[in-house]
Amino acid sequence: MIARPDELPGATAAASLQLLKQHSPLIHCLTNDVVQTLTANVLLALGASPAMVIEPSEATQFSRLADGVLINIGTLTAARAESMLAAVEAANQAATPWVLDPVAVGGLTFRTEFANRLLTLQPAAIRGNASEIMALSGLQASGRGVDSTADSLAALPAAQQLAQRSGAIVAVTGATDYITDGQRSWAVGGGDPLMTRVVGTGCALSAVVAAFCSLPGERLDHVAAACRVMAHCGAAASKQAGGPGSFTPAFLDALYRWQGDE
Amino acid sequence: MIARPDELPGATAAASLQLLKQHSPLIHCLTNDVVQTLTANVLLALGASPAMVIEPSEATQFSRLADGVLINIGTLTAARAESMLAAVEAANQAATPWVLDPVAVGGLTFRTEFANRLLTLQPAAIRGNASEIMALSGLQASGRGVDSTADSLAALPAAQQLAQRSGAIVAVTGATDYITDGQRSWAVGGGDPLMTRVVGTGCALSAVVAAFCSLPGERLDHVAAACRVMAHCGAAASKQAGGPGSFTPAFLDALYRWQGDE
Amino acid sequence: MIARPDELPGATAAASLQLLKQHSPLIHCLTNDVVQTLTANVLLALGASPAMVIEPSEATQFSRLADGVLINIGTLTAARAESMLAAVEAANQAATPWVLDPVAVGGLTFRTEFANRLLTLQPAAIRGNASEIMALSGLQASGRGVDSTADSLAALPAAQQLAQRSGAIVAVTGATDYITDGQRSWAVGGGDPLMTRVVGTGCALSAVVAAFCSLPGERLDHVAAACRVMAHCGAAASKQAGGPGSFTPAFLDALYRWQGDE
């Protein structure tokens, strides 16, 4: 049996959130076609600034100006992969943190090879569900799509191994989220099953992780704080909502208004 | 004068909806850039799983895993057409049903030629407005864009002819929807004009048709049930909504909550 | 100090809005990936018809059918630039007005060169924030992304110069909007800071400008009316909303219902 890590203290999450609002980071998002609007609106609601710039020459220029970069391979194409590599290389030269969201990795060859290549380019953080993190770590996974079929706690050893190998903070998210640097780990509870009936909540979390990675201080705590903010506001919105349609406006309002107090 | 087919019985629609919730099909959507989020959220609200995978090699792999495939040519490009053909061929090899939404066919040359090529590849169903169905059948149409300028009942003979030629169930949608296999036909009333002021309700219906086509049993009834579910929930949402903005959250909530009872 | 132009009279804006509802123009939008849904829904709420058609051969065909064309370079790629040029050339041949939204111009080389090329192709109107309008006019700007860092009134001289050089109506938008043909100018107040926390409100305004440019009559007044309609409905929605999430449904409802009376 895998030992459950301690829950991230609320005060730690609140401190990271305050820092985010002070810094208002600019996040360069190379993400999939389905979730671009929600991703941008989540960042804006939190006080960060999103920008999507995709032509390779511009992605190179822009990654140097940004405070953080998100790479999400949900609707990867060969052309977009080129832009992503350009952005990652420029980010690394400028010491800008970048985050990998390995959507549906494991089952599909092109993205799996690409994600493995990205792994060697020093991501600051990786955010995925249990199936994705297990697939990326090289362990067996059974994902047939974007939904996680494995429990997030069962994937914690894979996450720890992946963190050690890549040097990234790894967040494996599900009913409970686990965040690890390979040595120390946090648990983040909360959230609500309704969030799985709205497209892009996980992808938007990865953008928020990129925003929190741009902050000074302890990155493990910041990434866990990103998970905590999304879980808290998601649970609050679910309580108010009559279904997945009214969830989204309530979720964005909660992200805009929440100051980190319980 | 064209005889109006019988209205689909509510109990038939309810039975199909229950079956959908049991099966929770995975639908591979190759759709246009404008409606991806709504399409995914409609499928999720109904308990199905959407996935958008577009690189040709991955589209081939993914169509074999999916329970149904949607091809929507709204923002067709030469590159996307290649992915679509790859997905359709793989779907046919795996006996996975695929659905064609021939957006704005007739007025524009590239997509019209492409849609005619797709017609020869055994779609399980075709969903379009009157102008699109008439154009695809080879009859005269006067569409200048995505809106239907013809009445759906007037297009029923074209739909029947198209169904016979292609082997597909054809749904011609409008104020009333007509669904035909070339011999038998159903009418589905309901809906609300407000739905025409929200982008993507028709495109999302085509994705729902793909989900219902994946179910065992009588496909003509299932496709009509897809139309019925969307019309019923659209009418319910319109009654609640103060305009097209509040329509969308109410519509997704209704799709999530409705069990098929009247 | 720059003299503040007169405020556009409410009756002028109302007259333009009535004309828009009568004409229901078809607007061909070549816009960025992040804002397509909101752009389409804003046009639909106002009674106009949006269409996104992007393959170069189809963009050429479609620009001739449309009543107005929008070119927004937010997620420009080399392929999309080709489609945009094809659409602009066809629009010019058909005397269809087209509008330029020069997103993030100035800081990024590829789009800046492309926007300067478009400037020579007779846009009917240009809509941008202060940084973008200053950058496009050749004056210094300090934009690091899509947000304006300069005050819109400070950019009015640049807007006037740009209008004279290009022949376009230029709208520089911010807390107050300024609209100029190079000689005469209008101010449009209103709006709400909450609108800057929702992605795409500025991009959607540019599509609305394209719709108003298609109307017969005084184009300067029509473009200012477009700004007025969006500012009025944005302020009304902000008053109702609990944050940026509930803003969007309220905004679309307001655009759908407002008749131009105060």
PDB file of N, CA, C and O in Angstrom, chain B residues 34-35 38-39 42 72 101 127 173 192-208 226 230-231 234 238 244 247-248 251 255, chain C residues 41 44:
ATOM      1  N   VAL B  34     -14.578  26.449 -34.614  1.00  0.00           N
ATOM      2  CA  VAL B  34     -15.445  27.382 -33.902  1.00  0.00           C
ATOM      3  C   VAL B  34     -16.257  26.679 -32.818  1.00  0.00           C
ATOM      4  O   VAL B  34     -16.644  27.289 -31.830  1.00  0.00           O
ATOM      5  N   VAL B  35     -16.518  25.403 -32.998  1.00  0.00           N
ATOM      6  CA  VAL B  35     -17.506  24.714 -32.171  1.00  0.00           C
ATOM      7  C   VAL B  35     -16.920  23.587 -31.325  1.00  0.00           C
ATOM      8  O   VAL B  35     -17.664  22.793 -30.744  1.00  0.00           O
ATOM      9  N   LEU B  38     -18.026  23.610 -27.422  1.00  0.00           N
ATOM     10  CA  LEU B  38     -19.436  23.258 -27.211  1.00  0.00           C
ATOM     11  C   LEU B  38     -19.680  21.788 -27.548  1.00  0.00           C
ATOM     12  O   LEU B  38     -20.387  21.081 -26.827  1.00  0.00           O
ATOM     13  N   THR B  39     -19.094  21.325 -28.634  1.00  0.00           N
ATOM     14  CA  THR B  39     -19.257  19.928 -29.036  1.00  0.00           C
ATOM     15  C   THR B  39     -18.783  18.982 -27.932  1.00  0.00           C
ATOM     16  O   THR B  39     -19.498  18.036 -27.561  1.00  0.00           O
ATOM     17  N   VAL B  42     -21.176  19.206 -24.862  1.00  0.00           N
ATOM     18  CA  VAL B  42     -22.461  18.543 -25.090  1.00  0.00           C
ATOM     19  C   VAL B  42     -22.312  17.030 -24.911  1.00  0.00           C
ATOM     20  O   VAL B  42     -23.117  16.384 -24.237  1.00  0.00           O
ATOM     21  N   ASN B  72     -16.827  16.915 -39.564  1.00  0.00           N
ATOM     22  CA  ASN B  72     -17.529  18.189 -39.793  1.00  0.00           C
ATOM     23  C   ASN B  72     -16.590  19.093 -40.570  1.00  0.00           C
ATOM     24  O   ASN B  72     -15.464  19.366 -40.135  1.00  0.00           O
ATOM     25  N   ASP B 101     -21.106  15.839 -41.247  1.00  0.00           N
ATOM     26  CA  ASP B 101     -21.812  17.116 -41.156  1.00  0.00           C
ATOM     27  C   ASP B 101     -21.271  18.002 -42.269  1.00  0.00           C
ATOM     28  O   ASP B 101     -20.176  18.563 -42.156  1.00  0.00           O
ATOM     29  N   ARG B 127     -25.939  14.613 -41.192  1.00  0.00           N
ATOM     30  CA  ARG B 127     -26.822  15.576 -40.527  1.00  0.00           C
ATOM     31  C   ARG B 127     -26.537  16.956 -41.096  1.00  0.00           C
ATOM     32  O   ARG B 127     -25.395  17.410 -41.050  1.00  0.00           O
ATOM     33  N   THR B 173     -32.332  18.974 -40.574  1.00  0.00           N
ATOM     34  CA  THR B 173     -32.819  19.624 -39.364  1.00  0.00           C
ATOM     35  C   THR B 173     -33.190  21.072 -39.618  1.00  0.00           C
ATOM     36  O   THR B 173     -32.673  21.721 -40.518  1.00  0.00           O
ATOM     37  N   ASP B 192     -36.150  25.441 -30.543  1.00  0.00           N
ATOM     38  CA  ASP B 192     -36.514  26.841 -30.306  1.00  0.00           C
ATOM     39  C   ASP B 192     -35.662  27.708 -31.222  1.00  0.00           C
ATOM     40  O   ASP B 192     -34.476  27.421 -31.415  1.00  0.00           O
ATOM     41  N   PRO B 193     -36.253  28.778 -31.790  1.00  0.00           N
ATOM     42  CA  PRO B 193     -35.469  29.648 -32.670  1.00  0.00           C
ATOM     43  C   PRO B 193     -34.231  30.235 -32.000  1.00  0.00           C
ATOM     44  O   PRO B 193     -33.254  30.576 -32.680  1.00  0.00           O
ATOM     45  N   LEU B 194     -34.242  30.353 -30.661  1.00  0.00           N
ATOM     46  CA  LEU B 194     -33.061  30.898 -29.974  1.00  0.00           C
ATOM     47  C   LEU B 194     -31.807  30.067 -30.268  1.00  0.00           C
ATOM     48  O   LEU B 194     -30.687  30.593 -30.274  1.00  0.00           O
ATOM     49  N   MET B 195     -31.994  28.760 -30.531  1.00  0.00           N
ATOM     50  CA  MET B 195     -30.852  27.884 -30.814  1.00  0.00           C
ATOM     51  C   MET B 195     -30.086  28.327 -32.064  1.00  0.00           C
ATOM     52  O   MET B 195     -28.894  28.029 -32.193  1.00  0.00           O
ATOM     53  N   THR B 196     -30.755  29.040 -32.970  1.00  0.00           N
ATOM     54  CA  THR B 196     -30.065  29.506 -34.181  1.00  0.00           C
ATOM     55  C   THR B 196     -29.203  30.739 -33.897  1.00  0.00           C
ATOM     56  O   THR B 196     -28.454  31.171 -34.762  1.00  0.00           O
ATOM     57  N   ARG B 197     -29.332  31.309 -32.710  1.00  0.00           N
ATOM     58  CA  ARG B 197     -28.516  32.471 -32.323  1.00  0.00           C
ATOM     59  C   ARG B 197     -27.324  32.071 -31.462  1.00  0.00           C
ATOM     60  O   ARG B 197     -26.679  32.930 -30.860  1.00  0.00           O
ATOM     61  N   VAL B 198     -27.063  30.769 -31.365  1.00  0.00           N
ATOM     62  CA  VAL B 198     -25.922  30.250 -30.611  1.00  0.00           C
ATOM     63  C   VAL B 198     -25.097  29.400 -31.566  1.00  0.00           C
ATOM     64  O   VAL B 198     -25.626  28.452 -32.155  1.00  0.00           O
ATOM     65  N   VAL B 199     -23.826  29.715 -31.722  1.00  0.00           N
ATOM     66  CA  VAL B 199     -23.026  28.997 -32.696  1.00  0.00           C
ATOM     67  C   VAL B 199     -22.799  27.557 -32.233  1.00  0.00           C
ATOM     68  O   VAL B 199     -22.538  27.310 -31.053  1.00  0.00           O
ATOM     69  N   GLY B 200     -22.970  26.610 -33.145  1.00  0.00           N
ATOM     70  CA  GLY B 200     -22.551  25.245 -32.864  1.00  0.00           C
ATOM     71  C   GLY B 200     -23.613  24.288 -32.375  1.00  0.00           C
ATOM     72  O   GLY B 200     -23.311  23.115 -32.132  1.00  0.00           O
ATOM     73  N   THR B 201     -24.864  24.734 -32.241  1.00  0.00           N
ATOM     74  CA  THR B 201     -25.879  23.781 -31.767  1.00  0.00           C
ATOM     75  C   THR B 201     -26.105  22.683 -32.810  1.00  0.00           C
ATOM     76  O   THR B 201     -26.267  21.516 -32.451  1.00  0.00           O
ATOM     77  N   GLY B 202     -26.095  23.056 -34.077  1.00  0.00           N
ATOM     78  CA  GLY B 202     -26.240  22.044 -35.129  1.00  0.00           C
ATOM     79  C   GLY B 202     -25.021  21.140 -35.212  1.00  0.00           C
ATOM     80  O   GLY B 202     -25.147  19.908 -35.343  1.00  0.00           O
ATOM     81  N   CYS B 203     -23.838  21.723 -35.120  1.00  0.00           N
ATOM     82  CA  CYS B 203     -22.600  20.933 -35.172  1.00  0.00           C
ATOM     83  C   CYS B 203     -22.535  19.969 -33.989  1.00  0.00           C
ATOM     84  O   CYS B 203     -22.087  18.820 -34.130  1.00  0.00           O
ATOM     85  N   ALA B 204     -22.958  20.439 -32.812  1.00  0.00           N
ATOM     86  CA  ALA B 204     -22.956  19.561 -31.629  1.00  0.00           C
ATOM     87  C   ALA B 204     -23.961  18.430 -31.810  1.00  0.00           C
ATOM     88  O   ALA B 204     -23.701  17.287 -31.400  1.00  0.00           O
ATOM     89  N   LEU B 205     -25.098  18.734 -32.429  1.00  0.00           N
ATOM     90  CA  LEU B 205     -26.077  17.673 -32.720  1.00  0.00           C
ATOM     91  C   LEU B 205     -25.431  16.577 -33.572  1.00  0.00           C
ATOM     92  O   LEU B 205     -25.646  15.380 -33.335  1.00  0.00           O
ATOM     93  N   SER B 206     -24.619  16.959 -34.541  1.00  0.00           N
ATOM     94  CA  SER B 206     -23.980  15.942 -35.385  1.00  0.00           C
ATOM     95  C   SER B 206     -23.064  15.037 -34.566  1.00  0.00           C
ATOM     96  O   SER B 206     -22.973  13.832 -34.828  1.00  0.00           O
ATOM     97  N   ALA B 207     -22.392  15.606 -33.573  1.00  0.00           N
ATOM     98  CA  ALA B 207     -21.558  14.782 -32.687  1.00  0.00           C
ATOM     99  C   ALA B 207     -22.437  13.845 -31.856  1.00  0.00           C
ATOM    100  O   ALA B 207     -22.068  12.684 -31.617  1.00  0.00           O
ATOM    101  N   VAL B 208     -23.584  14.330 -31.432  1.00  0.00           N
ATOM    102  CA  VAL B 208     -24.516  13.501 -30.658  1.00  0.00           C
ATOM    103  C   VAL B 208     -25.077  12.391 -31.557  1.00  0.00           C
ATOM    104  O   VAL B 208     -25.240  11.246 -31.108  1.00  0.00           O
ATOM    105  N   ALA B 226     -31.414  11.206 -31.103  1.00  0.00           N
ATOM    106  CA  ALA B 226     -30.398  12.247 -30.916  1.00  0.00           C
ATOM    107  C   ALA B 226     -31.009  13.623 -31.182  1.00  0.00           C
ATOM    108  O   ALA B 226     -30.816  14.573 -30.414  1.00  0.00           O
ATOM    109  N   MET B 230     -31.761  16.722 -28.256  1.00  0.00           N
ATOM    110  CA  MET B 230     -31.258  18.092 -28.412  1.00  0.00           C
ATOM    111  C   MET B 230     -32.416  19.085 -28.511  1.00  0.00           C
ATOM    112  O   MET B 230     -32.339  20.190 -27.954  1.00  0.00           O
ATOM    113  N   ALA B 231     -33.478  18.717 -29.223  1.00  0.00           N
ATOM    114  CA  ALA B 231     -34.623  19.625 -29.366  1.00  0.00           C
ATOM    115  C   ALA B 231     -35.312  19.841 -28.025  1.00  0.00           C
ATOM    116  O   ALA B 231     -35.647  20.971 -27.656  1.00  0.00           O
ATOM    117  N   GLY B 234     -33.011  21.855 -25.776  1.00  0.00           N
ATOM    118  CA  GLY B 234     -32.919  23.209 -26.310  1.00  0.00           C
ATOM    119  C   GLY B 234     -34.151  24.027 -26.004  1.00  0.00           C
ATOM    120  O   GLY B 234     -34.062  25.209 -25.643  1.00  0.00           O
ATOM    121  N   SER B 238     -34.270  27.269 -23.592  1.00  0.00           N
ATOM    122  CA  SER B 238     -34.750  28.540 -24.140  1.00  0.00           C
ATOM    123  C   SER B 238     -35.816  29.150 -23.247  1.00  0.00           C
ATOM    124  O   SER B 238     -35.891  30.374 -23.103  1.00  0.00           O
ATOM    125  N   PRO B 244     -29.319  34.369 -25.814  1.00  0.00           N
ATOM    126  CA  PRO B 244     -28.428  33.297 -26.263  1.00  0.00           C
ATOM    127  C   PRO B 244     -27.247  33.053 -25.317  1.00  0.00           C
ATOM    128  O   PRO B 244     -26.643  31.979 -25.375  1.00  0.00           O
ATOM    129  N   PHE B 247     -28.575  30.882 -22.526  1.00  0.00           N
ATOM    130  CA  PHE B 247     -29.039  29.624 -23.118  1.00  0.00           C
ATOM    131  C   PHE B 247     -28.017  28.501 -22.912  1.00  0.00           C
ATOM    132  O   PHE B 247     -28.370  27.378 -22.536  1.00  0.00           O
ATOM    133  N   THR B 248     -26.756  28.765 -23.212  1.00  0.00           N
ATOM    134  CA  THR B 248     -25.757  27.692 -23.270  1.00  0.00           C
ATOM    135  C   THR B 248     -25.570  26.989 -21.923  1.00  0.00           C
ATOM    136  O   THR B 248     -25.621  25.749 -21.866  1.00  0.00           O
ATOM    137  N   PHE B 251     -28.663  24.928 -21.358  1.00  0.00           N
ATOM    138  CA  PHE B 251     -28.742  23.802 -22.302  1.00  0.00           C
ATOM    139  C   PHE B 251     -27.871  22.638 -21.824  1.00  0.00           C
ATOM    140  O   PHE B 251     -28.324  21.473 -21.779  1.00  0.00           O
ATOM    141  N   LEU B 255     -29.088  18.897 -20.690  1.00  0.00           N
ATOM    142  CA  LEU B 255     -28.575  17.659 -21.283  1.00  0.00           C
ATOM    143  C   LEU B 255     -28.032  16.726 -20.209  1.00  0.00           C
ATOM    144  O   LEU B 255     -28.125  15.495 -20.311  1.00  0.00           O
TER     145      LEU B 255
ATOM    146  N   ASN C  41     -20.645  34.131 -31.484  1.00  0.00           N
ATOM    147  CA  ASN C  41     -21.832  34.327 -30.648  1.00  0.00           C
ATOM    148  C   ASN C  41     -22.195  35.798 -30.489  1.00  0.00           C
ATOM    149  O   ASN C  41     -23.379  36.146 -30.400  1.00  0.00           O
ATOM    150  N   LEU C  44     -23.956  36.713 -33.754  1.00  0.00           N
ATOM    151  CA  LEU C  44     -25.300  36.109 -33.769  1.00  0.00           C
ATOM    152  C   LEU C  44     -26.242  36.837 -32.811  1.00  0.00           C
ATOM    153  O   LEU C  44     -27.413  37.061 -33.137  1.00  0.00           O
TER     154      LEU C  44
END
